[in-house]
Amino acid sequence: MTKARAALTELEGAILGVLRRAPETTAYAVRKVFAESWSAEWSGSAGAVYPAIQRLARGGLIRVKRTGDRRGGQTCSPTVLGARLHDDWLCDVARAAGPGMDPFRTRAALWSFLPKSRRKHLMATLARETRSLRDEIRLGLAQRSAPDALTDTMVLALLDERLRWLGQAR
Amino acid sequence: MTKARAALTELEGAILGVLRRAPETTAYAVRKVFAESWSAEWSGSAGAVYPAIQRLARGGLIRVKRTGDRRGGQTCSPTVLGARLHDDWLCDVARAAGPGMDPFRTRAALWSFLPKSRRKHLMATLARETRSLRDEIRLGLAQRSAPDALTDTMVLALLDERLRWLGQAR
DNA sequence: GTGCCCATGTAATCTGTTACATGATTAG
DNA sequence: CTAATCATGTAACAGATTACATGGGCAC
C-alpha cells in the first residue's frame, strides 16, 4: 500500500458490514439490503453502491469472484485487510457516539411556526404514520435475524420516543 | 418563477429555520449555529452554506441586505414565499417520519465481529463518551432558548436510550 | 504588528441520486 | 410471449467537504 487509504465512509462501512455478515454476496443483493432498510437515508442506489464496491475492490478490502452463470454475476467477500479496516471503522468512537441526523428532530423545534390548524393536522398525521411504521416493524421482528432485530429494536425505541413526544402513544 | 423549484434540501430547510427564528442574520452566524450543533452531520462548512444561501436568494426565498459596515457583512431574512415553502418542508411527512441516520445504530449490529476484548473496551469508551456528551448537554440546557432546549431534550432521550442499551450489552 | 475572530467566497475533489442502458433468467 | 426480477454498470447532475484566498476589525 503506497498510499494510506482514507477512513471508510459510512456507506463503505455499511457495505463491508453486510459482506461480513453474508460473504459471497452480489452487489445487487447488497443494494437490496439497503433498499429494504427502514432508513430512507441510504437508498442503495446503483450509482452509489457499484462505485463504492469498486473502490473497496481496488483498495483490496474485498475480493470479487465471478459466479459461473451467464448473468455476469460476481460475489464479493471481505479480505483480511478489509475486516481489519472495518474493525477500525466500527471502533471510530467520534463517529459512533455522535447523535446522527434525525429529520424529525431537525423539524420539531420549527413546527411552532405553522398555523395552529395545520400544525394540529400535521401532528395527527405524524402520529398515524409513526404508529403505522412501528407496527410494521413489530410485525416483521419475529422473522428477522438477530442483528437485524437489534437494529429494528433501536428504531422502535426511537419511534416510541417520538410518539411519547407527540403525546399520543397508544 | 418560470420553473417550479424542487423541494428544499435538508440543509436549505434547516437554514431557513435558523433565519425564521432569527431574521437579519449573516451567513456566517448561520454557519456558527450548525458548527455548534451537537450533530456532526452538518458541519456548517462554508462550501455548503454559502452556495445554499445563494440558491435560496436566487429562488426568492430569502432577501439579502447589506449591512453598512466595511466587512461586507450582509444579513438574510426569509421572504413570504420562503416562509410558505418552508412550511411545506416542515410538513413533508415522508421525510419527517423517517428514522433518519444514526451511526450508532448502523454499527450496533456489527460490533459482534470485534474480538471480545476490543469490544468490551469499545463499549466502555462509548458509554463514557455518551455520558460525557449527555452531561454537557444537560449543563447547557438551562441557558438554551425554548426551541433549542426541545431539540436538546430529544438528543438526551436518544443518549439515555443508548446508555440503557450499552448497560445491558456487556 | 501579530494573531485571532468576523465575514465573504471559490476551486478541486468526492460522493450520492436519478435516470438510463444492457442483457439473462424466471413466473404467469 | 411478456413482464418482472436478477445483475451489471455508466452519465449527467446536485450537493457536501476540505482547503484555500481575501480582507476588515480588535486585543495585547
CSV table of C-alpha atoms (C1' of nucleotides) in Angstrom, one decimal:
chain,number,residue,atom,x,y,z
A,1,MET,CA,0.0,0.0,0.0
A,2,THR,CA,1.8,3.1,-1.2
A,3,LYS,CA,-0.9,5.5,-0.2
A,4,ALA,CA,-2.7,5.3,3.1
A,5,ARG,CA,-6.4,4.8,2.5
A,6,ALA,CA,-8.7,7.4,3.9
A,7,ALA,CA,-11.1,6.2,6.5
A,8,LEU,CA,-14.1,4.3,5.3
A,9,THR,CA,-17.2,6.3,4.5
A,10,GLU,CA,-20.5,5.3,6.2
A,11,LEU,CA,-21.7,3.6,3.1
A,12,GLU,CA,-18.5,1.7,2.6
A,13,GLY,CA,-18.6,0.6,6.3
A,14,ALA,CA,-22.2,-0.5,6.0
A,15,ILE,CA,-21.4,-2.4,2.8
A,16,LEU,CA,-18.5,-4.2,4.4
A,17,GLY,CA,-20.8,-5.0,7.3
A,18,VAL,CA,-23.3,-6.6,5.0
A,19,LEU,CA,-20.5,-8.6,3.4
A,20,ARG,CA,-19.1,-9.7,6.7
A,21,ARG,CA,-22.4,-11.0,7.8
A,22,ALA,CA,-23.1,-12.7,4.5
A,23,PRO,CA,-19.9,-13.3,2.4
A,24,GLU,CA,-20.2,-14.4,-1.2
A,25,THR,CA,-22.9,-11.8,-1.8
A,26,THR,CA,-23.5,-10.0,-5.0
A,27,ALA,CA,-23.6,-6.2,-5.3
A,28,TYR,CA,-27.2,-6.5,-6.3
A,29,ALA,CA,-28.1,-8.3,-3.1
A,30,VAL,CA,-26.2,-5.7,-1.1
A,31,ARG,CA,-28.3,-3.0,-2.8
A,32,LYS,CA,-31.5,-4.8,-1.8
A,33,VAL,CA,-30.4,-4.9,1.8
A,34,PHE,CA,-30.2,-1.1,1.8
A,35,ALA,CA,-33.3,-0.6,-0.2
A,36,GLU,CA,-35.3,-2.7,2.3
A,37,SER,CA,-33.9,-0.9,5.3
A,38,TRP,CA,-36.3,1.4,7.1
A,39,SER,CA,-34.0,4.4,6.9
A,40,ALA,CA,-34.6,6.4,3.7
A,41,GLU,CA,-31.2,7.9,4.0
A,42,TRP,CA,-29.5,5.1,2.1
A,43,SER,CA,-31.5,4.2,-0.9
A,44,GLY,CA,-28.9,1.7,-2.1
A,45,SER,CA,-28.9,3.4,-5.5
A,46,ALA,CA,-26.8,1.7,-8.1
A,47,GLY,CA,-24.8,4.9,-8.7
A,48,ALA,CA,-23.6,4.7,-5.0
A,49,VAL,CA,-23.2,1.0,-4.4
A,50,TYR,CA,-21.4,-0.1,-7.5
A,51,PRO,CA,-18.7,2.6,-7.3
A,52,ALA,CA,-18.3,2.0,-3.6
A,53,ILE,CA,-17.7,-1.7,-4.2
A,54,GLN,CA,-15.3,-0.8,-7.0
A,55,ARG,CA,-13.4,1.4,-4.5
A,56,LEU,CA,-13.3,-1.4,-1.9
A,57,ALA,CA,-12.1,-3.9,-4.5
A,58,ARG,CA,-9.4,-1.5,-5.8
A,59,GLY,CA,-8.2,-0.9,-2.2
A,60,GLY,CA,-8.0,-4.7,-1.6
A,61,LEU,CA,-10.7,-4.6,1.1
A,62,ILE,CA,-12.9,-7.1,-0.7
A,63,ARG,CA,-12.3,-9.9,-3.2
A,64,VAL,CA,-14.6,-10.2,-6.2
A,65,LYS,CA,-15.3,-13.6,-7.7
A,66,ARG,CA,-17.2,-14.3,-10.8
A,67,THR,CA,-20.0,-16.8,-10.5
A,68,GLY,CA,-20.3,-19.2,-13.4
A,69,ASP,CA,-23.7,-18.0,-14.5
A,70,ARG,CA,-24.5,-16.2,-17.7
A,71,ARG,CA,-25.8,-13.1,-16.0
A,72,GLY,CA,-22.3,-11.9,-15.2
A,73,GLY,CA,-23.0,-12.2,-11.5
A,74,GLN,CA,-20.0,-11.7,-9.2
A,75,THR,CA,-19.9,-12.2,-5.5
A,76,CYS,CA,-17.9,-10.1,-3.0
A,77,SER,CA,-16.3,-11.1,0.2
A,78,PRO,CA,-14.2,-9.1,2.7
A,79,THR,CA,-10.5,-9.8,2.8
A,80,VAL,CA,-8.4,-9.9,5.9
A,81,LEU,CA,-7.4,-6.3,5.3
A,82,GLY,CA,-11.0,-5.3,4.8
A,83,ALA,CA,-12.0,-6.9,8.0
A,84,ARG,CA,-9.2,-5.1,9.9
A,85,LEU,CA,-10.1,-1.7,8.5
A,86,HIS,CA,-13.8,-2.4,9.1
A,87,ASP,CA,-13.0,-3.2,12.7
A,88,ASP,CA,-11.3,0.3,12.9
A,89,TRP,CA,-14.4,1.8,11.3
A,90,LEU,CA,-16.6,0.1,14.0
A,91,CYS,CA,-14.3,1.5,16.7
A,92,ASP,CA,-14.4,5.1,15.4
A,93,VAL,CA,-15.9,6.5,18.6
A,94,ALA,CA,-16.1,10.0,17.4
A,95,ARG,CA,-18.5,9.0,14.7
A,96,ALA,CA,-20.3,6.2,16.5
A,97,ALA,CA,-21.0,8.4,19.5
A,98,GLY,CA,-22.5,11.3,17.6
A,99,PRO,CA,-26.2,11.8,17.7
A,100,GLY,CA,-26.6,11.4,13.9
A,101,MET,CA,-29.1,13.1,11.9
A,102,ASP,CA,-32.8,12.9,12.6
A,103,PRO,CA,-35.2,14.7,10.3
A,104,PHE,CA,-37.9,14.7,12.9
A,105,ARG,CA,-35.6,16.3,15.5
A,106,THR,CA,-34.5,18.8,13.0
A,107,ARG,CA,-38.0,19.9,12.3
A,108,ALA,CA,-39.5,19.6,15.8
A,109,ALA,CA,-38.3,22.9,17.1
A,110,LEU,CA,-39.7,24.6,14.0
A,111,TRP,CA,-43.2,23.3,13.9
A,112,SER,CA,-44.2,26.2,16.1
A,113,PHE,CA,-44.1,28.4,13.0
A,114,LEU,CA,-47.0,26.6,11.4
A,115,PRO,CA,-50.5,28.0,11.7
A,116,LYS,CA,-52.3,26.1,14.6
A,117,SER,CA,-54.7,24.2,12.4
A,118,ARG,CA,-52.0,23.0,10.1
A,119,ARG,CA,-49.8,22.1,13.0
A,120,LYS,CA,-52.5,20.1,14.7
A,121,HIS,CA,-53.2,18.2,11.4
A,122,LEU,CA,-49.5,17.5,10.9
A,123,MET,CA,-49.1,16.1,14.4
A,124,ALA,CA,-52.0,13.8,13.9
A,125,THR,CA,-50.6,12.6,10.6
A,126,LEU,CA,-47.1,12.1,12.0
A,127,ALA,CA,-48.6,10.1,14.9
A,128,ARG,CA,-50.5,8.0,12.5
A,129,GLU,CA,-47.5,7.4,10.2
A,130,THR,CA,-45.2,6.7,13.1
A,131,ARG,CA,-47.6,4.1,14.6
A,132,SER,CA,-48.0,2.5,11.2
A,133,LEU,CA,-44.3,2.2,10.8
A,134,ARG,CA,-43.9,0.9,14.3
A,135,ASP,CA,-46.5,-1.7,13.8
A,136,GLU,CA,-45.0,-2.8,10.6
A,137,ILE,CA,-41.6,-3.2,12.2
A,138,ARG,CA,-43.0,-5.0,15.1
A,139,LEU,CA,-44.7,-7.5,12.9
A,140,GLY,CA,-41.6,-8.2,10.9
A,141,LEU,CA,-39.4,-8.5,14.1
A,142,ALA,CA,-40.1,-12.2,14.5
A,143,GLN,CA,-38.7,-13.2,11.1
A,144,ARG,CA,-35.6,-11.1,11.5
A,145,SER,CA,-32.1,-12.3,12.2
A,146,ALA,CA,-30.6,-11.4,15.5
A,147,PRO,CA,-28.6,-8.4,14.2
A,148,ASP,CA,-31.4,-7.0,12.2
A,149,ALA,CA,-33.7,-7.5,15.2
A,150,LEU,CA,-31.3,-5.4,17.3
A,151,THR,CA,-31.3,-2.6,14.8
A,152,ASP,CA,-35.1,-2.8,14.5
A,153,THR,CA,-35.5,-2.6,18.2
A,154,MET,CA,-33.4,0.6,18.3
A,155,VAL,CA,-35.6,2.1,15.6
A,156,LEU,CA,-38.7,1.0,17.6
A,157,ALA,CA,-37.4,2.8,20.7
A,158,LEU,CA,-36.9,6.0,18.6
A,159,LEU,CA,-40.4,5.8,17.3
A,160,ASP,CA,-41.9,5.2,20.8
A,161,GLU,CA,-40.0,8.2,22.0
A,162,ARG,CA,-41.5,10.3,19.2
A,163,LEU,CA,-44.9,9.1,19.9
A,164,ARG,CA,-44.5,10.0,23.6
A,165,TRP,CA,-43.4,13.4,22.4
A,166,LEU,CA,-46.4,13.7,20.1
A,167,GLY,CA,-48.5,12.9,23.1
A,168,GLN,CA,-50.5,10.2,21.5
A,169,ALA,CA,-48.6,7.0,22.2
A,170,ARG,CA,-51.3,4.3,22.3
B,1,MET,CA,-40.8,31.9,-11.3
B,2,THR,CA,-41.0,30.1,-14.6
B,3,LYS,CA,-39.6,26.9,-13.3
B,4,ALA,CA,-41.1,25.1,-10.3
B,5,ARG,CA,-38.4,24.9,-7.6
B,6,ALA,CA,-37.5,21.4,-6.4
B,7,ALA,CA,-38.3,20.6,-2.8
B,8,LEU,CA,-35.9,22.1,-0.2
B,9,THR,CA,-33.0,20.0,0.8
B,10,GLU,CA,-32.5,19.3,4.5
B,11,LEU,CA,-29.7,21.9,4.7
B,12,GLU,CA,-31.8,24.6,2.9
B,13,GLY,CA,-34.7,23.8,5.3
B,14,ALA,CA,-32.5,24.0,8.3
B,15,ILE,CA,-31.0,27.3,7.2
B,16,LEU,CA,-34.4,28.8,6.6
B,17,GLY,CA,-35.4,27.6,10.0
B,18,VAL,CA,-32.5,29.4,11.6
B,19,LEU,CA,-33.4,32.6,9.6
B,20,ARG,CA,-37.1,32.4,10.6
B,21,ARG,CA,-36.1,32.1,14.3
B,22,ALA,CA,-33.6,34.9,13.9
B,23,PRO,CA,-34.1,37.2,10.9
B,24,GLU,CA,-31.4,39.7,9.9
B,25,THR,CA,-28.7,37.0,10.4
B,26,THR,CA,-25.5,36.8,8.5
B,27,ALA,CA,-24.5,33.7,6.7
B,28,TYR,CA,-21.5,33.5,9.0
B,29,ALA,CA,-23.8,33.4,12.0
B,30,VAL,CA,-25.9,30.7,10.4
B,31,ARG,CA,-22.7,28.6,9.9
B,32,LYS,CA,-21.9,29.0,13.6
B,33,VAL,CA,-25.3,27.7,14.6
B,34,PHE,CA,-24.6,24.5,12.6
B,35,ALA,CA,-21.0,24.3,13.8
B,36,GLU,CA,-22.1,24.5,17.4
B,37,SER,CA,-24.9,21.9,17.0
B,38,TRP,CA,-24.3,18.5,18.6
B,39,SER,CA,-24.8,16.6,15.3
B,40,ALA,CA,-21.5,16.2,13.5
B,41,GLU,CA,-23.6,15.6,10.3
B,42,TRP,CA,-23.9,19.2,9.4
B,43,SER,CA,-20.6,20.9,9.9
B,44,GLY,CA,-21.8,24.1,8.5
B,45,SER,CA,-18.9,24.2,6.1
B,46,ALA,CA,-18.5,27.3,4.0
B,47,GLY,CA,-18.7,25.4,0.8
B,48,ALA,CA,-22.2,24.1,1.8
B,49,VAL,CA,-23.8,27.1,3.5
B,50,TYR,CA,-22.8,29.9,1.1
B,51,PRO,CA,-23.9,28.2,-2.0
B,52,ALA,CA,-27.2,27.1,-0.3
B,53,ILE,CA,-27.8,30.7,0.7
B,54,GLN,CA,-27.1,31.8,-2.8
B,55,ARG,CA,-29.6,29.3,-4.1
B,56,LEU,CA,-32.3,30.5,-1.6
B,57,ALA,CA,-31.7,34.1,-2.6
B,58,ARG,CA,-31.8,33.3,-6.3
B,59,GLY,CA,-35.1,31.5,-5.8
B,60,GLY,CA,-36.5,34.4,-3.9
B,61,LEU,CA,-36.9,32.5,-0.6
B,62,ILE,CA,-34.7,34.9,1.3
B,63,ARG,CA,-33.8,38.6,1.0
B,64,VAL,CA,-30.2,39.6,1.4
B,65,LYS,CA,-29.5,43.1,2.8
B,66,ARG,CA,-26.0,44.7,3.0
B,67,THR,CA,-25.1,46.0,6.5
B,68,GLY,CA,-23.3,49.3,6.4
B,69,ASP,CA,-20.0,48.0,7.8
B,70,ARG,CA,-16.8,47.7,5.9
B,71,ARG,CA,-16.5,43.9,6.4
B,72,GLY,CA,-19.0,43.4,3.6
B,73,GLY,CA,-21.5,41.8,6.0
B,74,GLN,CA,-24.9,41.0,4.6
B,75,THR,CA,-27.9,39.8,6.6
B,76,CYS,CA,-30.5,37.4,5.3
B,77,SER,CA,-34.2,37.2,6.1
B,78,PRO,CA,-36.9,34.8,4.8
B,79,THR,CA,-39.4,36.2,2.4
B,80,VAL,CA,-43.1,35.4,2.4
B,81,LEU,CA,-42.5,32.9,-0.3
B,82,GLY,CA,-39.6,31.5,1.7
B,83,ALA,CA,-41.8,31.0,4.7
B,84,ARG,CA,-44.5,29.3,2.7
B,85,LEU,CA,-42.1,26.9,1.1
B,86,HIS,CA,-40.5,26.3,4.5
B,87,ASP,CA,-43.9,25.4,5.9
B,88,ASP,CA,-44.3,22.8,3.2
B,89,TRP,CA,-40.8,21.5,4.0
B,90,LEU,CA,-41.9,21.3,7.7
B,91,CYS,CA,-45.0,19.3,6.6
B,92,ASP,CA,-43.2,16.8,4.5
B,93,VAL,CA,-44.4,13.8,6.4
B,94,ALA,CA,-42.5,11.2,4.3
B,95,ARG,CA,-39.2,12.8,5.3
B,96,ALA,CA,-40.1,13.9,8.9
B,97,ALA,CA,-41.4,10.4,9.8
B,98,GLY,CA,-38.3,8.5,8.6
B,99,PRO,CA,-36.0,7.2,11.2
B,100,GLY,CA,-33.1,9.2,9.9
B,101,MET,CA,-29.5,8.0,10.1
B,102,ASP,CA,-27.8,7.0,13.3
B,103,PRO,CA,-24.1,6.0,13.2
B,104,PHE,CA,-24.5,4.2,16.5
B,105,ARG,CA,-27.5,2.2,15.2
B,106,THR,CA,-25.7,1.4,12.0
B,107,ARG,CA,-22.7,-0.1,13.9
B,108,ALA,CA,-24.5,-1.7,16.8
B,109,ALA,CA,-25.4,-4.9,14.9
B,110,LEU,CA,-21.8,-5.2,13.7
B,111,TRP,CA,-19.9,-4.8,17.0
B,112,SER,CA,-20.2,-8.6,17.5
B,113,PHE,CA,-17.5,-9.0,14.9
B,114,LEU,CA,-14.9,-7.4,17.1
B,115,PRO,CA,-12.7,-9.6,19.3
B,116,LYS,CA,-14.2,-9.7,22.8
B,117,SER,CA,-11.5,-7.6,24.5
B,118,ARG,CA,-11.7,-4.9,21.9
B,119,ARG,CA,-15.5,-4.9,22.0
B,120,LYS,CA,-15.5,-4.6,25.8
B,121,HIS,CA,-13.1,-1.7,25.6
B,122,LEU,CA,-15.2,0.0,22.9
B,123,MET,CA,-18.4,-0.4,24.9
B,124,ALA,CA,-16.7,1.2,27.9
B,125,THR,CA,-15.4,4.1,25.8
B,126,LEU,CA,-18.7,4.6,24.1
B,127,ALA,CA,-20.5,4.7,27.5
B,128,ARG,CA,-18.0,7.2,28.8
B,129,GLU,CA,-18.3,9.4,25.7
B,130,THR,CA,-22.0,9.2,25.8
B,131,ARG,CA,-22.3,10.1,29.4
B,132,SER,CA,-19.9,13.0,28.9
B,133,LEU,CA,-21.9,14.4,26.0
B,134,ARG,CA,-25.1,13.9,28.0
B,135,ASP,CA,-23.8,15.8,30.9
B,136,GLU,CA,-22.5,18.6,28.7
B,137,ILE,CA,-25.9,19.0,27.1
B,138,ARG,CA,-27.7,18.8,30.5
B,139,LEU,CA,-25.5,21.6,31.8
B,140,GLY,CA,-26.2,23.8,28.9
B,141,LEU,CA,-29.9,23.2,28.9
B,142,ALA,CA,-30.7,25.9,31.3
B,143,GLN,CA,-29.2,28.6,29.1
B,144,ARG,CA,-30.9,27.4,25.9
B,145,SER,CA,-33.9,29.0,24.2
B,146,ALA,CA,-37.1,27.0,24.2
B,147,PRO,CA,-36.7,25.5,20.7
B,148,ASP,CA,-33.0,24.6,21.3
B,149,ALA,CA,-34.0,23.1,24.6
B,150,LEU,CA,-36.6,20.9,22.8
B,151,THR,CA,-34.0,19.6,20.4
B,152,ASP,CA,-31.5,19.0,23.2
B,153,THR,CA,-34.1,17.1,25.1
B,154,MET,CA,-34.7,14.8,22.2
B,155,VAL,CA,-30.9,14.2,21.9
B,156,LEU,CA,-30.8,13.5,25.6
B,157,ALA,CA,-33.5,10.9,25.2
B,158,LEU,CA,-31.5,9.2,22.4
B,159,LEU,CA,-28.3,9.2,24.5
B,160,ASP,CA,-30.2,7.7,27.5
B,161,GLU,CA,-31.5,5.0,25.3
B,162,ARG,CA,-28.0,4.2,24.1
B,163,LEU,CA,-26.7,4.1,27.6
B,164,ARG,CA,-29.5,1.7,28.6
B,165,TRP,CA,-28.5,-0.5,25.7
B,166,LEU,CA,-24.8,-0.3,26.5
B,167,GLY,CA,-25.6,-1.2,30.1
B,168,GLN,CA,-27.3,-4.4,29.0
B,169,ALA,CA,-25.0,-5.3,26.2
B,170,ARG,CA,-21.9,-6.1,28.3
C,1,DG,C1',2.4,44.2,14.5
C,2,DT,C1',0.8,39.7,15.4
C,3,DG,C1',-2.7,36.8,15.9
C,4,DC,C1',-7.4,35.9,16.3
C,5,DC,C1',-12.2,36.4,15.2
C,6,DC,C1',-15.6,38.3,11.8
C,7,DA,C1',-17.2,37.7,7.1
C,8,DT,C1',-17.2,36.5,2.5
C,9,DG,C1',-16.4,33.4,-1.0
C,10,DT,C1',-14.2,29.9,-4.7
C,11,DA,C1',-11.8,25.5,-6.6
C,12,DA,C1',-10.8,20.8,-6.5
C,13,DT,C1',-12.5,16.8,-5.2
C,14,DC,C1',-15.6,13.2,-3.7
C,15,DT,C1',-19.9,11.1,-3.1
C,16,DG,C1',-24.6,10.3,-3.9
C,17,DT,C1',-29.1,10.5,-6.8
C,18,DT,C1',-31.7,9.9,-10.9
C,19,DA,C1',-32.2,8.1,-15.0
C,20,DC,C1',-30.8,5.3,-18.4
C,21,DA,C1',-28.8,1.1,-20.9
C,22,DT,C1',-27.8,-3.7,-21.4
C,23,DG,C1',-28.8,-8.5,-21.1
C,24,DA,C1',-30.0,-13.2,-18.7
C,25,DT,C1',-33.5,-15.8,-16.2
C,26,DT,C1',-37.8,-17.0,-14.3
C,27,DA,C1',-43.0,-16.8,-13.4
C,28,DG,C1',-47.6,-16.3,-15.3
D,1,DC,C1',-44.7,-14.3,-25.0
D,2,DT,C1',-44.5,-10.9,-21.7
D,3,DA,C1',-43.5,-9.0,-17.5
D,4,DA,C1',-40.9,-9.0,-13.6
D,5,DT,C1',-36.8,-9.8,-11.3
D,6,DC,C1',-31.7,-10.7,-11.4
D,7,DA,C1',-27.5,-8.4,-12.3
D,8,DT,C1',-24.3,-5.2,-14.0
D,9,DG,C1',-23.0,-0.7,-14.9
D,10,DT,C1',-22.5,4.5,-16.8
D,11,DA,C1',-23.6,9.6,-17.5
D,12,DA,C1',-25.3,13.9,-16.0
D,13,DC,C1',-26.1,16.3,-12.3
D,14,DA,C1',-26.5,18.1,-7.5
D,15,DG,C1',-24.6,18.6,-3.1
D,16,DA,C1',-21.0,18.5,0.6
D,17,DT,C1',-16.1,18.7,2.4
D,18,DT,C1',-11.6,20.4,2.5
D,19,DA,C1',-8.6,23.7,1.7
D,20,DC,C1',-7.5,27.9,0.2
D,21,DA,C1',-7.9,33.1,-0.7
D,22,DT,C1',-9.3,37.7,0.7
D,23,DG,C1',-9.8,41.5,3.7
D,24,DG,C1',-11.7,44.4,8.0
D,25,DG,C1',-11.7,44.9,13.0
D,26,DC,C1',-9.9,44.3,17.6
D,27,DA,C1',-7.0,42.9,21.6
D,28,DC,C1',-2.5,42.5,23.6
